[in-house]
mmCIF file of C-alpha atoms in Angstrom:
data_model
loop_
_atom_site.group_PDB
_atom_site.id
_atom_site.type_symbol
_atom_site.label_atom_id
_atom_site.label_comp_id
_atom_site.label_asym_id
_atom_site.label_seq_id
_atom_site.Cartn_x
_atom_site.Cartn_y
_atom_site.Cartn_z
ATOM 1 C CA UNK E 48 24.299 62.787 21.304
ATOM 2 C CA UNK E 49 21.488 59.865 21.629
ATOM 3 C CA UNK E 50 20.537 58.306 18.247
ATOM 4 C CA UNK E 51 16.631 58.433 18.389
ATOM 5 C CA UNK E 52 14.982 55.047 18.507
ATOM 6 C CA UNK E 53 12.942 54.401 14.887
ATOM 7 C CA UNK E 54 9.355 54.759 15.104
ATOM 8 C CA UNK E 55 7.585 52.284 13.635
ATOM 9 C CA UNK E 56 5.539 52.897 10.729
ATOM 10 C CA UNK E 57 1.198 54.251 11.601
ATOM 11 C CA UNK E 58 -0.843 51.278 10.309
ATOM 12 C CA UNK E 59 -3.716 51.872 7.835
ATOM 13 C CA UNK E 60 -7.325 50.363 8.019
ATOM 14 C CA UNK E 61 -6.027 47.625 6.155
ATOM 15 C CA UNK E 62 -3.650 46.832 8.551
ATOM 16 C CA UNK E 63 -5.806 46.823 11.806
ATOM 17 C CA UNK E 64 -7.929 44.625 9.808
ATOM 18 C CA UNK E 65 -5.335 42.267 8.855
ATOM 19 C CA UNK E 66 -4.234 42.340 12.288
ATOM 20 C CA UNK E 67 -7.349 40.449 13.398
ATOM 21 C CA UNK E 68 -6.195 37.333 11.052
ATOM 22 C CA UNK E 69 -4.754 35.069 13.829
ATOM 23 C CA UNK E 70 -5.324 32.249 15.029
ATOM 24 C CA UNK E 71 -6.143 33.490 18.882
ATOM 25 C CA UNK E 72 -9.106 35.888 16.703
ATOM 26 C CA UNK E 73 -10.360 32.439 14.919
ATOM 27 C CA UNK E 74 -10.535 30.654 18.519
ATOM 28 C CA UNK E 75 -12.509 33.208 19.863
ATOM 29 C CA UNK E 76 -14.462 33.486 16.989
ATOM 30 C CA UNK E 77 -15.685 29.774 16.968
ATOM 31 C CA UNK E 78 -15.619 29.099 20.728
ATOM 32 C CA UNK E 79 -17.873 31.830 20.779
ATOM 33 C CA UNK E 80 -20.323 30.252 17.543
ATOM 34 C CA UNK E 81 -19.968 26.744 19.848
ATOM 35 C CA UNK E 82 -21.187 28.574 22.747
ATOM 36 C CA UNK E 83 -23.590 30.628 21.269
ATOM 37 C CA UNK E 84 -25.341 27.251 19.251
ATOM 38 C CA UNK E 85 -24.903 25.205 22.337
ATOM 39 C CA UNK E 86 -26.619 27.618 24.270
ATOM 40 C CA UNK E 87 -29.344 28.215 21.883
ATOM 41 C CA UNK E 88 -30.311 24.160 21.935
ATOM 42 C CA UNK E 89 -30.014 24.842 26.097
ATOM 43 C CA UNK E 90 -32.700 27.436 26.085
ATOM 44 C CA UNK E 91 -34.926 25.775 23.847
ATOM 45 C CA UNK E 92 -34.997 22.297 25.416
ATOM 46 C CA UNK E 93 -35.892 24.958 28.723
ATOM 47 C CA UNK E 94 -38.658 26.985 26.882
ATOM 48 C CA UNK E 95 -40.154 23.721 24.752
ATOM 49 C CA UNK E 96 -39.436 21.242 27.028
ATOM 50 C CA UNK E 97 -42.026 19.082 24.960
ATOM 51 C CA UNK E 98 -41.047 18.717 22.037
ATOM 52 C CA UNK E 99 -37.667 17.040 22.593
ATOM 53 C CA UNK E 100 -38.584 14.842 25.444
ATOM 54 C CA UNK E 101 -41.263 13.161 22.683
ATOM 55 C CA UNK E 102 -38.330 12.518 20.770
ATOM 56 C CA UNK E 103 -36.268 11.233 23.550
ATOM 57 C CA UNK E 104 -38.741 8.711 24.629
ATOM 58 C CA UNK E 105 -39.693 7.465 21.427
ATOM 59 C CA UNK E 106 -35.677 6.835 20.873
ATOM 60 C CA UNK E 107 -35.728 5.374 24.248
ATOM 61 C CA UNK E 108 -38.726 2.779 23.630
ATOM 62 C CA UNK E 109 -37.948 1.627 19.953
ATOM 63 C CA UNK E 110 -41.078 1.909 19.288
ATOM 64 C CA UNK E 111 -40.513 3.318 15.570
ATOM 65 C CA UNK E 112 -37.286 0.622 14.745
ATOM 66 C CA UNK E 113 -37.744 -2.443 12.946
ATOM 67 C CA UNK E 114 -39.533 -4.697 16.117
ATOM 68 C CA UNK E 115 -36.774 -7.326 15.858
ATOM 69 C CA UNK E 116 -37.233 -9.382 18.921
ATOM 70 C CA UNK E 117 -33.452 -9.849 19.373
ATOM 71 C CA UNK E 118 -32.780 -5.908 20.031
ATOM 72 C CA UNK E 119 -36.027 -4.886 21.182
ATOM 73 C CA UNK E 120 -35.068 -6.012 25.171
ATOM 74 C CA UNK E 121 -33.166 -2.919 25.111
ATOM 75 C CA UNK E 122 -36.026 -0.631 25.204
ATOM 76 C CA UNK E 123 -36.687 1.696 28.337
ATOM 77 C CA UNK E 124 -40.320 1.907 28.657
ATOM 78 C CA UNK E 125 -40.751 3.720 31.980
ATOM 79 C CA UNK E 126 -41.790 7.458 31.282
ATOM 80 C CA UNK E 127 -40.045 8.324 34.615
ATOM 81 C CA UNK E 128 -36.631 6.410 33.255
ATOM 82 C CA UNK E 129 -36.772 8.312 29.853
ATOM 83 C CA UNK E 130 -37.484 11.585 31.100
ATOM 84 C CA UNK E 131 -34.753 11.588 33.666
ATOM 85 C CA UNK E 132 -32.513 10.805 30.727
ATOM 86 C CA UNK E 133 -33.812 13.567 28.673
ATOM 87 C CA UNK E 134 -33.204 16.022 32.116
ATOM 88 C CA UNK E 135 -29.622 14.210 32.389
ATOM 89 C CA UNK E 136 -29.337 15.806 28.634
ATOM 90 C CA UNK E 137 -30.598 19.106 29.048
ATOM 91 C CA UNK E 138 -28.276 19.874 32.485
ATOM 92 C CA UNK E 139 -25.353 18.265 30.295
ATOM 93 C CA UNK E 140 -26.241 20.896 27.649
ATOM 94 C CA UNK E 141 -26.383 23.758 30.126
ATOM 95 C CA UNK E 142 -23.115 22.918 31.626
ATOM 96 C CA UNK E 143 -21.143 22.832 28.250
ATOM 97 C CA UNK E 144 -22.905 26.113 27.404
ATOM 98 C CA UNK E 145 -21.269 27.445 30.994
ATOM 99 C CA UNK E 146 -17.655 25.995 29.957
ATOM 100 C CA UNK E 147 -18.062 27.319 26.658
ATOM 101 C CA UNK E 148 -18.855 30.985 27.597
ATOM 102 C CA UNK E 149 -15.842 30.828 30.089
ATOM 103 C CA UNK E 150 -13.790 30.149 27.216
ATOM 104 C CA UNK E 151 -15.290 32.615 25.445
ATOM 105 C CA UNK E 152 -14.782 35.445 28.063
ATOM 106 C CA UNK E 153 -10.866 34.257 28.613
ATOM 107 C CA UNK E 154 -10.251 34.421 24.648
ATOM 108 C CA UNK E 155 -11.484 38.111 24.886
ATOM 109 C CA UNK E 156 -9.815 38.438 27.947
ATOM 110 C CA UNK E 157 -6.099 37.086 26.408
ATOM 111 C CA UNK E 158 -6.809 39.310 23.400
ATOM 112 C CA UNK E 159 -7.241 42.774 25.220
ATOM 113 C CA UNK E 160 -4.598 41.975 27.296
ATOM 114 C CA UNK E 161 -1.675 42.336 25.141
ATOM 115 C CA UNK E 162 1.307 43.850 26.327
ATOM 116 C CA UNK E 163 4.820 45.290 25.170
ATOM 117 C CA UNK E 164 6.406 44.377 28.408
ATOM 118 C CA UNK E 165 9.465 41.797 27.304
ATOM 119 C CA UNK E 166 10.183 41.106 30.396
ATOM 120 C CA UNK E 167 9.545 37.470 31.831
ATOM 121 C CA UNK E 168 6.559 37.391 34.062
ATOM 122 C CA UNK E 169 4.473 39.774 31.089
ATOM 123 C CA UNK E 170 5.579 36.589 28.641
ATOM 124 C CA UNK E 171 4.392 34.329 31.172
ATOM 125 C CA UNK E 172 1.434 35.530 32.091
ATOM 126 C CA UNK E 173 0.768 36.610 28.335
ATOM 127 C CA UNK E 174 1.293 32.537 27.968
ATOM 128 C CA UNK E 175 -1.005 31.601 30.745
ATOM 129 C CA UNK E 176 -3.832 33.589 29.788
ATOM 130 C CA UNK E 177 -4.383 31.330 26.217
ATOM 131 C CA UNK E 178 -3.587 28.229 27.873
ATOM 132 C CA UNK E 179 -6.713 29.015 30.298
ATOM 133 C CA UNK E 180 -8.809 29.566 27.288
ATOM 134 C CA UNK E 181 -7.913 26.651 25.066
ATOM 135 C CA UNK E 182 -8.157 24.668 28.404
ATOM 136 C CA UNK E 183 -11.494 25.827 28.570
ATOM 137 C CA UNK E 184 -12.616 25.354 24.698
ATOM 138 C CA UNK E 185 -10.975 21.923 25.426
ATOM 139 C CA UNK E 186 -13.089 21.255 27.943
ATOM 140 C CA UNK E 187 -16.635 22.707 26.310
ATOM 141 C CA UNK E 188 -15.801 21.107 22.983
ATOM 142 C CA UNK E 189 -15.081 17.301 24.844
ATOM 143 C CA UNK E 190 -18.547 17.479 26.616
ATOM 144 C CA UNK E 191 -20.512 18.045 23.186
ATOM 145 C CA UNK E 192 -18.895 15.318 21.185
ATOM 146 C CA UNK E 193 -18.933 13.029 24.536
ATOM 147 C CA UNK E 194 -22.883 14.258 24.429
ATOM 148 C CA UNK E 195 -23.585 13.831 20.418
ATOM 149 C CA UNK E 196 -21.002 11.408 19.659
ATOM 150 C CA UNK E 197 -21.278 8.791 22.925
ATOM 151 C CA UNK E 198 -24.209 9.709 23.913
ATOM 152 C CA UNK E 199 -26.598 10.196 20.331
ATOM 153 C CA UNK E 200 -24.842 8.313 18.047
ATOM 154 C CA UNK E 201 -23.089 5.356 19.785
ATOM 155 C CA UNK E 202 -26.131 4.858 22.567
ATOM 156 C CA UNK E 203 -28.955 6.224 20.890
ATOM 157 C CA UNK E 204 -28.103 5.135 17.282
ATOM 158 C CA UNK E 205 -26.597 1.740 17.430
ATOM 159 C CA UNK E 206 -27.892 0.280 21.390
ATOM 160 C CA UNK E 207 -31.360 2.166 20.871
ATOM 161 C CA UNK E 208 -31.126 1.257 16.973
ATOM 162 C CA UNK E 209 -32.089 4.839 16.145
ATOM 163 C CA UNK E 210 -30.695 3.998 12.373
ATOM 164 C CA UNK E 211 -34.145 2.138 12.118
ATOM 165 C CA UNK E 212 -36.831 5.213 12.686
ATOM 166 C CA UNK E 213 -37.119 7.186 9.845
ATOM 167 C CA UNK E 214 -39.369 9.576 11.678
ATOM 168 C CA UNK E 215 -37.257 9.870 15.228
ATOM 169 C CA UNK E 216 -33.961 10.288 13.710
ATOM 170 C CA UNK E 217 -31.372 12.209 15.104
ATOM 171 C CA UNK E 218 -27.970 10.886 13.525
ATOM 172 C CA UNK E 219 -27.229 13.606 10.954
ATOM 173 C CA UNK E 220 -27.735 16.305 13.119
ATOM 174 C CA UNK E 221 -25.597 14.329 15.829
ATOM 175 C CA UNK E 222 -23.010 14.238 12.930
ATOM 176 C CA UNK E 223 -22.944 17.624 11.918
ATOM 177 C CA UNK E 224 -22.726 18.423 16.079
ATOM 178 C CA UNK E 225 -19.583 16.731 16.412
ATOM 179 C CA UNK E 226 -17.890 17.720 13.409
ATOM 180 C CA UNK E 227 -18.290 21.245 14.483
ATOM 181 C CA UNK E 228 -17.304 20.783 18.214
ATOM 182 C CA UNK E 229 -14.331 18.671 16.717
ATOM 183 C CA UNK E 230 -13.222 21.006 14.564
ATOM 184 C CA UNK E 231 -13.248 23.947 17.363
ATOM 185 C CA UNK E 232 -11.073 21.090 19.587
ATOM 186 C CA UNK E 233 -8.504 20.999 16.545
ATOM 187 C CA UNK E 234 -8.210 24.640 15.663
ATOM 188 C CA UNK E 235 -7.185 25.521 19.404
ATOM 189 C CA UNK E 236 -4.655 22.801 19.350
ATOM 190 C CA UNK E 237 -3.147 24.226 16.273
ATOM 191 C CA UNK E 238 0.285 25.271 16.881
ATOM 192 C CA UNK E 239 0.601 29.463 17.516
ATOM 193 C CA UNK E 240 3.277 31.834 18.205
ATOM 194 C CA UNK E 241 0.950 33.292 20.677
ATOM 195 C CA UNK E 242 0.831 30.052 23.078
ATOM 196 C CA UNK E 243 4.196 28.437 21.520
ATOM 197 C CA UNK E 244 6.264 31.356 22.302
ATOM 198 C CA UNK E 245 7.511 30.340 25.928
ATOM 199 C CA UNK E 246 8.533 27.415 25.026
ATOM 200 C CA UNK E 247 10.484 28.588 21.955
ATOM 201 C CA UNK E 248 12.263 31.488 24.121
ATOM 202 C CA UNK E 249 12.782 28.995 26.841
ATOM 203 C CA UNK E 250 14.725 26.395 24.031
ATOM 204 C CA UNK E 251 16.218 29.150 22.738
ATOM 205 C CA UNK E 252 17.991 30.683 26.062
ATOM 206 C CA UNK E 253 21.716 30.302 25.667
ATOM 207 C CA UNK E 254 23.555 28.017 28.168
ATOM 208 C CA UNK E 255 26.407 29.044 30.040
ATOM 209 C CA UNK E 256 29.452 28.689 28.453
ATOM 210 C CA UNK E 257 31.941 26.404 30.076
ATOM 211 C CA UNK E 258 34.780 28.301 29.825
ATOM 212 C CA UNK E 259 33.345 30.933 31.628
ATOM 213 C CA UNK E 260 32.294 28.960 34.250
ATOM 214 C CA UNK E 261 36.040 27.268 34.744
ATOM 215 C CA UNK E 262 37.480 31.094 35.021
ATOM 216 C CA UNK E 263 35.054 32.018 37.586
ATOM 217 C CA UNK E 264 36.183 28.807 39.189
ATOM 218 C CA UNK E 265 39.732 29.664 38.619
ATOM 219 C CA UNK E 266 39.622 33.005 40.522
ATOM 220 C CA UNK E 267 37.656 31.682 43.114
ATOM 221 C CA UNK E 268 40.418 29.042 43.858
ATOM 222 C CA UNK E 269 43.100 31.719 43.549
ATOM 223 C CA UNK E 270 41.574 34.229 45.986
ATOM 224 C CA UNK E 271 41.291 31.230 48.490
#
């Protein structure tokens, strides 16, 4: 007579709802708000090409800082120069917004994907498919603070003296950029049972005892 197997308990509305309070749920969640913002600024740069580039190339000639004569060398006059850097911006943009959809699509894709299989290759590839979407968020999230960070606040604000213009200012909203696409970086480096797993079964795996490798030894020797 077979003892049958317990069923587990059926989970409530509260519990499906509770069930979406991981981490893997938050990843997805703000990978997809990065991708979604970041895409937003792409499409508008597109559809207004305008009113950016004026910004761009009054950043790019000074011509709103404080005149001092030992800075203003820096300045990029050429129209041609400054709009090729405000084109070099917008494909940067659109390229992040590609890497950050990926990684939005493989988040969804590791959370359907679940699986009950135990067996090694479902843990592995249960373990692969997060460590292709934080890859991915890693990637997204590096290019916007490279972009807003390198590129608006360490170029723009302190070689183009941005700081000076109090009309053609971009810093804050530079700021607040990188704060949010370093704070996506950090959550999906947060340590999860979801992507930590392998390697905690793997250090957990129980190594052959020595005394059972000496008796297999032992009747090897005696059957030779």
């Amino acid at each position: 007579m077979t003892t049958p197997s317990p069923q587990q308990p059926p989970r409530g509305p509260l519990d499906r709802l509770l069930a979406l309070g991981t981490l893997p749920v938050a990843a997805l969640a703000l990978t997809g708000t990065l991708a979604a913002y970041i895409t937003l600024v792409a499409f508008g740069n597109l559809t207004d090409f305008g009113t950016n580039r004026e910004f761009v190339r009054h950043v790019l000639a000074m011509d709103t800082t404080f005149g001092d004569k030992d800075v203003m060398w820096r300045a990029v006059g050429s129209r041609l120069l400054q709009d090729l850097a405000y084109v070099a911006v917008i494909a940067w943009e659109v390229l992040a917004a590609v890497v950050l959809v990926t990684a939005t699509v493989l988040w969804f894709r590791a959370l359907r994907s679940r699986t009950e299989e135990r067996t090694p290759y479902a843990r592995y590839a249960k373990y692969a498919r997060y460590e292709r979407a934080r890859r991915a968020t890693t990637l997204g999230a590096v290019m916007l603070m490279l972009l807003f960070g390198l590129g608006f606040v360490a170029v723009g604000g302190e070689w183009f003296s941005m700081w000076q213009s109090s009309k053609w200012n971009g810093l804050d909203a530079a700021a607040r950029n990188f704060t949010l696409a370093g704070f996506v970086l950090l959550l999906v480096h947060l340590p999860s049972a979801q992507w930590t797993e392998r390697e905690r079964e793997r250090e957990q795996e129980p190594e052959p005892e020595q005394d059972t490798v000496t008796d297999v030894n032992s009747r090897d020797s005696a059957r030779d």
